[in-house]
Structure formats: C-alpha cells, structure tokens
mmCIF file with all atom_site columns, C-alpha atoms in Angstrom:
data_model
loop_
_atom_site.group_PDB
_atom_site.id
_atom_site.type_symbol
_atom_site.label_atom_id
_atom_site.label_alt_id
_atom_site.label_comp_id
_atom_site.label_asym_id
_atom_site.label_entity_id
_atom_site.label_seq_id
_atom_site.pdbx_PDB_ins_code
_atom_site.Cartn_x
_atom_site.Cartn_y
_atom_site.Cartn_z
_atom_site.occupancy
_atom_site.B_iso_or_equiv
_atom_site.pdbx_formal_charge
_atom_site.auth_seq_id
_atom_site.auth_comp_id
_atom_site.auth_asym_id
_atom_site.auth_atom_id
_atom_site.pdbx_PDB_model_num
ATOM 1   C CA . MET G 1 1   ? 68.263  76.937 46.519 1.00 0.00 ? 1   MET G CA 1
ATOM 2   C CA . LYS G 1 2   ? 68.398  75.392 43.098 1.00 0.00 ? 2   LYS G CA 1
ATOM 3   C CA . LEU G 1 3   ? 71.080  77.050 40.926 1.00 0.00 ? 3   LEU G CA 1
ATOM 4   C CA . LEU G 1 4   ? 70.301  75.187 37.737 1.00 0.00 ? 4   LEU G CA 1
ATOM 5   C CA . GLN G 1 5   ? 66.735  74.706 36.719 1.00 0.00 ? 5   GLN G CA 1
ATOM 6   C CA . VAL G 1 6   ? 66.487  73.757 33.071 1.00 0.00 ? 6   VAL G CA 1
ATOM 7   C CA . ASP G 1 7   ? 62.778  73.345 32.598 1.00 0.00 ? 7   ASP G CA 1
ATOM 8   C CA . LYS G 1 8   ? 62.936  74.163 28.930 1.00 0.00 ? 8   LYS G CA 1
ATOM 9   C CA . GLU G 1 9   ? 64.820  72.184 26.339 1.00 0.00 ? 9   GLU G CA 1
ATOM 10  C CA . VAL G 1 10  ? 67.786  74.153 25.028 1.00 0.00 ? 10  VAL G CA 1
ATOM 11  C CA . LYS G 1 11  ? 69.129  73.299 21.588 1.00 0.00 ? 11  LYS G CA 1
ATOM 12  C CA . SER G 1 12  ? 72.783  73.380 22.594 1.00 0.00 ? 12  SER G CA 1
ATOM 13  C CA . VAL G 1 13  ? 74.945  75.649 24.737 1.00 0.00 ? 13  VAL G CA 1
ATOM 14  C CA . GLN G 1 14  ? 78.615  74.853 25.122 1.00 0.00 ? 14  GLN G CA 1
ATOM 15  C CA . VAL G 1 15  ? 80.980  76.458 27.635 1.00 0.00 ? 15  VAL G CA 1
ATOM 16  C CA . PHE G 1 16  ? 84.724  75.834 27.558 1.00 0.00 ? 16  PHE G CA 1
ATOM 17  C CA . SER G 1 17  ? 87.479  77.325 29.666 1.00 0.00 ? 17  SER G CA 1
ATOM 18  C CA . LYS G 1 18  ? 90.031  78.902 27.367 1.00 0.00 ? 18  LYS G CA 1
ATOM 19  C CA . SER G 1 19  ? 92.496  76.188 28.471 1.00 0.00 ? 19  SER G CA 1
ATOM 20  C CA . PHE G 1 20  ? 90.155  73.300 27.573 1.00 0.00 ? 20  PHE G CA 1
ATOM 21  C CA . HIS G 1 21  ? 91.677  71.653 24.497 1.00 0.00 ? 21  HIS G CA 1
ATOM 22  C CA . TYR G 1 22  ? 89.321  68.809 23.714 1.00 0.00 ? 22  TYR G CA 1
ATOM 23  C CA . ARG G 1 23  ? 86.236  70.444 22.196 1.00 0.00 ? 23  ARG G CA 1
ATOM 24  C CA . ASP G 1 24  ? 84.775  67.550 20.210 1.00 0.00 ? 24  ASP G CA 1
ATOM 25  C CA . THR G 1 25  ? 81.371  67.700 21.865 1.00 0.00 ? 25  THR G CA 1
ATOM 26  C CA . PRO G 1 26  ? 78.160  66.734 20.075 1.00 0.00 ? 26  PRO G CA 1
ATOM 27  C CA . LYS G 1 27  ? 77.002  69.378 17.630 1.00 0.00 ? 27  LYS G CA 1
ATOM 28  C CA . VAL G 1 28  ? 73.418  70.170 16.804 1.00 0.00 ? 28  VAL G CA 1
ATOM 29  C CA . SER G 1 29  ? 72.020  70.780 13.381 1.00 0.00 ? 29  SER G CA 1
ATOM 30  C CA . GLY G 1 30  ? 72.665  74.349 12.405 1.00 0.00 ? 30  GLY G CA 1
ATOM 31  C CA . VAL G 1 31  ? 75.535  76.640 13.159 1.00 0.00 ? 31  VAL G CA 1
ATOM 32  C CA . MET G 1 32  ? 76.871  77.241 16.657 1.00 0.00 ? 32  MET G CA 1
ATOM 33  C CA . GLN G 1 33  ? 77.322  80.930 17.356 1.00 0.00 ? 33  GLN G CA 1
ATOM 34  C CA . SER G 1 34  ? 79.839  82.529 19.664 1.00 0.00 ? 34  SER G CA 1
ATOM 35  C CA . VAL G 1 35  ? 78.041  84.311 22.504 1.00 0.00 ? 35  VAL G CA 1
ATOM 36  C CA . GLU G 1 36  ? 79.432  87.139 24.616 1.00 0.00 ? 36  GLU G CA 1
ATOM 37  C CA . MET G 1 37  ? 77.991  87.106 28.107 1.00 0.00 ? 37  MET G CA 1
ATOM 38  C CA . GLU G 1 38  ? 77.383  90.327 30.063 1.00 0.00 ? 38  GLU G CA 1
ATOM 39  C CA . ASN G 1 39  ? 80.159  89.377 32.487 1.00 0.00 ? 39  ASN G CA 1
ATOM 40  C CA . THR G 1 40  ? 83.349  90.516 30.701 1.00 0.00 ? 40  THR G CA 1
ATOM 41  C CA . ASP G 1 41  ? 85.596  88.639 33.184 1.00 0.00 ? 41  ASP G CA 1
ATOM 42  C CA . PHE G 1 42  ? 83.721  85.412 32.384 1.00 0.00 ? 42  PHE G CA 1
ATOM 43  C CA . ASN G 1 43  ? 84.249  86.094 28.664 1.00 0.00 ? 43  ASN G CA 1
ATOM 44  C CA . LYS G 1 44  ? 88.002  86.366 29.262 1.00 0.00 ? 44  LYS G CA 1
ATOM 45  C CA . ARG G 1 45  ? 88.115  82.889 30.854 1.00 0.00 ? 45  ARG G CA 1
ATOM 46  C CA . PHE G 1 46  ? 85.471  81.005 28.827 1.00 0.00 ? 46  PHE G CA 1
ATOM 47  C CA . ASP G 1 47  ? 84.215  80.529 25.295 1.00 0.00 ? 47  ASP G CA 1
ATOM 48  C CA . VAL G 1 48  ? 80.446  80.206 24.970 1.00 0.00 ? 48  VAL G CA 1
ATOM 49  C CA . LEU G 1 49  ? 78.838  78.725 21.852 1.00 0.00 ? 49  LEU G CA 1
ATOM 50  C CA . ALA G 1 50  ? 75.119  78.301 21.302 1.00 0.00 ? 50  ALA G CA 1
ATOM 51  C CA . ALA G 1 51  ? 72.737  77.154 18.621 1.00 0.00 ? 51  ALA G CA 1
ATOM 52  C CA . ASP G 1 52  ? 70.405  79.877 19.907 1.00 0.00 ? 52  ASP G CA 1
ATOM 53  C CA . PRO G 1 53  ? 72.113  82.727 21.859 1.00 0.00 ? 53  PRO G CA 1
ATOM 54  C CA . VAL G 1 54  ? 68.977  83.229 23.947 1.00 0.00 ? 54  VAL G CA 1
ATOM 55  C CA . ASP G 1 55  ? 69.515  79.740 25.390 1.00 0.00 ? 55  ASP G CA 1
ATOM 56  C CA . ALA G 1 56  ? 72.989  80.767 26.627 1.00 0.00 ? 56  ALA G CA 1
ATOM 57  C CA . PHE G 1 57  ? 71.519  83.607 28.660 1.00 0.00 ? 57  PHE G CA 1
ATOM 58  C CA . TYR G 1 58  ? 68.790  81.284 29.930 1.00 0.00 ? 58  TYR G CA 1
ATOM 59  C CA . VAL G 1 59  ? 71.109  78.623 31.363 1.00 0.00 ? 59  VAL G CA 1
ATOM 60  C CA . LEU G 1 60  ? 74.164  80.739 32.225 1.00 0.00 ? 60  LEU G CA 1
ATOM 61  C CA . THR G 1 61  ? 72.736  82.832 35.042 1.00 0.00 ? 61  THR G CA 1
ATOM 62  C CA . PRO G 1 62  ? 75.156  85.003 37.055 1.00 0.00 ? 62  PRO G CA 1
ATOM 63  C CA . GLN G 1 63  ? 74.991  82.508 39.935 1.00 0.00 ? 63  GLN G CA 1
ATOM 64  C CA . PHE G 1 64  ? 75.702  79.546 37.647 1.00 0.00 ? 64  PHE G CA 1
ATOM 65  C CA . MET G 1 65  ? 78.610  81.372 35.941 1.00 0.00 ? 65  MET G CA 1
ATOM 66  C CA . GLU G 1 66  ? 80.085  81.977 39.387 1.00 0.00 ? 66  GLU G CA 1
ATOM 67  C CA . ARG G 1 67  ? 79.967  78.250 40.104 1.00 0.00 ? 67  ARG G CA 1
ATOM 68  C CA . VAL G 1 68  ? 81.495  77.403 36.706 1.00 0.00 ? 68  VAL G CA 1
ATOM 69  C CA . ASP G 1 69  ? 84.268  79.916 37.448 1.00 0.00 ? 69  ASP G CA 1
ATOM 70  C CA . PHE G 1 70  ? 84.912  78.189 40.802 1.00 0.00 ? 70  PHE G CA 1
ATOM 71  C CA . LEU G 1 71  ? 85.294  74.827 39.015 1.00 0.00 ? 71  LEU G CA 1
ATOM 72  C CA . LYS G 1 72  ? 87.726  76.405 36.550 1.00 0.00 ? 72  LYS G CA 1
ATOM 73  C CA . GLU G 1 73  ? 89.811  77.842 39.387 1.00 0.00 ? 73  GLU G CA 1
ATOM 74  C CA . LYS G 1 74  ? 89.969  74.429 41.041 1.00 0.00 ? 74  LYS G CA 1
ATOM 75  C CA . TYR G 1 75  ? 90.456  72.193 37.975 1.00 0.00 ? 75  TYR G CA 1
ATOM 76  C CA . MET G 1 76  ? 91.659  74.598 35.247 1.00 0.00 ? 76  MET G CA 1
ATOM 77  C CA . HIS G 1 77  ? 90.173  72.675 32.282 1.00 0.00 ? 77  HIS G CA 1
ATOM 78  C CA . VAL G 1 78  ? 86.365  72.723 32.257 1.00 0.00 ? 78  VAL G CA 1
ATOM 79  C CA . GLY G 1 79  ? 83.964  71.983 29.436 1.00 0.00 ? 79  GLY G CA 1
ATOM 80  C CA . MET G 1 80  ? 80.157  71.894 29.545 1.00 0.00 ? 80  MET G CA 1
ATOM 81  C CA . ASN G 1 81  ? 77.432  71.125 27.084 1.00 0.00 ? 81  ASN G CA 1
ATOM 82  C CA . PHE G 1 82  ? 73.773  71.857 27.760 1.00 0.00 ? 82  PHE G CA 1
ATOM 83  C CA . GLN G 1 83  ? 71.806  69.658 25.387 1.00 0.00 ? 83  GLN G CA 1
ATOM 84  C CA . GLY G 1 84  ? 68.033  69.405 25.646 1.00 0.00 ? 84  GLY G CA 1
ATOM 85  C CA . ASN G 1 85  ? 67.365  69.435 29.371 1.00 0.00 ? 85  ASN G CA 1
ATOM 86  C CA . LYS G 1 86  ? 70.684  67.757 30.294 1.00 0.00 ? 86  LYS G CA 1
ATOM 87  C CA . LEU G 1 87  ? 74.084  69.052 31.281 1.00 0.00 ? 87  LEU G CA 1
ATOM 88  C CA . TYR G 1 88  ? 77.273  67.232 30.322 1.00 0.00 ? 88  TYR G CA 1
ATOM 89  C CA . VAL G 1 89  ? 80.431  68.223 32.186 1.00 0.00 ? 89  VAL G CA 1
ATOM 90  C CA . GLY G 1 90  ? 84.030  67.473 31.301 1.00 0.00 ? 90  GLY G CA 1
ATOM 91  C CA . ILE G 1 91  ? 86.979  68.076 33.598 1.00 0.00 ? 91  ILE G CA 1
ATOM 92  C CA . TRP G 1 92  ? 90.365  67.273 32.118 1.00 0.00 ? 92  TRP G CA 1
ATOM 93  C CA . THR G 1 93  ? 92.626  65.498 34.599 1.00 0.00 ? 93  THR G CA 1
ATOM 94  C CA . SER G 1 94  ? 96.022  63.908 34.084 1.00 0.00 ? 94  SER G CA 1
ATOM 95  C CA . GLY G 1 95  ? 94.728  60.365 34.398 1.00 0.00 ? 95  GLY G CA 1
ATOM 96  C CA . ASP G 1 96  ? 91.694  58.149 34.628 1.00 0.00 ? 96  ASP G CA 1
ATOM 97  C CA . ALA G 1 97  ? 91.487  55.624 37.445 1.00 0.00 ? 97  ALA G CA 1
ATOM 98  C CA . PHE G 1 98  ? 88.482  54.001 35.794 1.00 0.00 ? 98  PHE G CA 1
ATOM 99  C CA . ASP G 1 99  ? 90.560  52.869 32.791 1.00 0.00 ? 99  ASP G CA 1
ATOM 100 C CA . GLY G 1 100 ? 92.355  49.610 33.464 1.00 0.00 ? 100 GLY G CA 1
ATOM 101 C CA . ASP G 1 101 ? 95.857  48.727 32.390 1.00 0.00 ? 101 ASP G CA 1
ATOM 102 C CA . THR G 1 102 ? 96.399  44.961 32.191 1.00 0.00 ? 102 THR G CA 1
ATOM 103 C CA . THR G 1 103 ? 100.144 45.356 31.490 1.00 0.00 ? 103 THR G CA 1
ATOM 104 C CA . ARG G 1 104 ? 101.122 46.680 34.916 1.00 0.00 ? 104 ARG G CA 1
ATOM 105 C CA . THR G 1 105 ? 101.181 45.308 38.438 1.00 0.00 ? 105 THR G CA 1
ATOM 106 C CA . VAL G 1 106 ? 98.227  46.440 40.527 1.00 0.00 ? 106 VAL G CA 1
ATOM 107 C CA . ASN G 1 107 ? 98.622  47.805 44.035 1.00 0.00 ? 107 ASN G CA 1
ATOM 108 C CA . LEU G 1 108 ? 95.106  47.732 45.531 1.00 0.00 ? 108 LEU G CA 1
ATOM 109 C CA . LEU G 1 109 ? 95.705  50.637 47.928 1.00 0.00 ? 109 LEU G CA 1
ATOM 110 C CA . ASP G 1 110 ? 97.062  52.843 45.125 1.00 0.00 ? 110 ASP G CA 1
ATOM 111 C CA . GLU G 1 111 ? 94.138  51.854 42.850 1.00 0.00 ? 111 GLU G CA 1
ATOM 112 C CA . LYS G 1 112 ? 91.590  52.606 45.577 1.00 0.00 ? 112 LYS G CA 1
ATOM 113 C CA . ALA G 1 113 ? 93.211  56.025 46.221 1.00 0.00 ? 113 ALA G CA 1
ATOM 114 C CA . ALA G 1 114 ? 93.150  56.856 42.490 1.00 0.00 ? 114 ALA G CA 1
ATOM 115 C CA . ILE G 1 115 ? 89.499  55.844 42.151 1.00 0.00 ? 115 ILE G CA 1
ATOM 116 C CA . MET G 1 116 ? 88.534  57.835 45.234 1.00 0.00 ? 116 MET G CA 1
ATOM 117 C CA . LYS G 1 117 ? 90.316  60.886 43.815 1.00 0.00 ? 117 LYS G CA 1
ATOM 118 C CA . ASP G 1 118 ? 88.262  60.639 40.579 1.00 0.00 ? 118 ASP G CA 1
ATOM 119 C CA . VAL G 1 119 ? 85.043  60.056 42.540 1.00 0.00 ? 119 VAL G CA 1
ATOM 120 C CA . ARG G 1 120 ? 85.780  63.218 44.560 1.00 0.00 ? 120 ARG G CA 1
ATOM 121 C CA . VAL G 1 121 ? 86.003  65.193 41.301 1.00 0.00 ? 121 VAL G CA 1
ATOM 122 C CA . ILE G 1 122 ? 82.535  63.927 40.319 1.00 0.00 ? 122 ILE G CA 1
ATOM 123 C CA . THR G 1 123 ? 80.944  64.643 43.721 1.00 0.00 ? 123 THR G CA 1
ATOM 124 C CA . ASP G 1 124 ? 82.674  68.036 43.815 1.00 0.00 ? 124 ASP G CA 1
ATOM 125 C CA . ILE G 1 125 ? 81.098  68.973 40.469 1.00 0.00 ? 125 ILE G CA 1
ATOM 126 C CA . ILE G 1 126 ? 77.684  68.012 41.786 1.00 0.00 ? 126 ILE G CA 1
ATOM 127 C CA . ASP G 1 127 ? 78.188  69.975 44.994 1.00 0.00 ? 127 ASP G CA 1
ATOM 128 C CA . VAL G 1 128 ? 79.620  73.070 43.324 1.00 0.00 ? 128 VAL G CA 1
ATOM 129 C CA . LEU G 1 129 ? 76.956  73.276 40.661 1.00 0.00 ? 129 LEU G CA 1
ATOM 130 C CA . GLY G 1 130 ? 74.301  73.116 43.385 1.00 0.00 ? 130 GLY G CA 1
ATOM 131 C CA . MET G 1 131 ? 72.518  70.071 42.077 1.00 0.00 ? 131 MET G CA 1
ATOM 132 C CA . MET G 1 132 ? 72.309  68.329 45.433 1.00 0.00 ? 132 MET G CA 1
ATOM 133 C CA . ARG G 1 133 ? 69.556  69.182 47.821 1.00 0.00 ? 133 ARG G CA 1
ATOM 134 C CA . ASP G 1 134 ? 70.225  70.672 51.229 1.00 0.00 ? 134 ASP G CA 1
ATOM 135 C CA . LYS G 1 135 ? 71.187  68.157 53.890 1.00 0.00 ? 135 LYS G CA 1
ATOM 136 C CA . GLU G 1 136 ? 67.813  68.517 55.553 1.00 0.00 ? 136 GLU G CA 1
ATOM 137 C CA . GLU G 1 137 ? 66.038  67.519 52.376 1.00 0.00 ? 137 GLU G CA 1
ATOM 138 C CA . ASN G 1 138 ? 68.190  64.382 51.987 1.00 0.00 ? 138 ASN G CA 1
ATOM 139 C CA . MET G 1 139 ? 67.404  63.103 55.463 1.00 0.00 ? 139 MET G CA 1
#
C-alpha cells in the first residue's frame, strides 16, 4: 500500500505542527494561503499553507494526515514541505550528531550512539510515512 503517491507536481504545500518554530522553508512565487483541512482535529495541531489550496487536499489524504499526526505525537515538532514532486521533512530535535565539534573530547561509543539515534529518526520517518515497500517486495 503506497500512502503517498505524488504523480503530479504541486506548487508548494507546507505543513507545520503548531509547536514547530522554524518555518523558514522555501517559498514559491505567489502568495501562500492558509488552508483548513476537513479534519478539524488536524487543524488544531497543524498549520497548512499552500500556493494552490487544491494541492493541499491532493497530497494530504486522510491516511497521510494520520501518519503525520503519528510523527507529531512521537517527535512533537514536525514540518513538511511538498515542492514539485518531492517531500521535505523536518523534525526538530535537541541536537545533531552529524555536526562535529572540534573543541571537545570525542568518545567513540557516545558518538556512535548519537548518530544511531539520529539515523533512527530518519528511518522512522520513512517507515511511518509508508514510503518503504513491503518486506516481500524488498527481498
């Protein structure tokens, strides 16, 4: 089952959890409009902006909104930007294991654990949004 099938190029649709503070995502030419989805609970937890409101309803299916809601429950701060036929996802976490700090002593086990934690966030996003094929298809 493929939850996200963007076979048409959307101008721009942005989804931010109300707690997501960094909203400096790429803008498209024209004005972004606030869009109210049919799911009032979703509207209470997320802001939706779109260059064309029809695009928001095209990409934010009820099944996809359920998955986005799951990510918000798990990570609290979720931002997404559908641009063209691509989806950009931002999850705010308290740190970034991929950024180095040359001023501190490195403990390899701690560094590995921090990197694995960030990698799990990335693979979790892929799994939750349903972009991976079923196990049978991958074998």
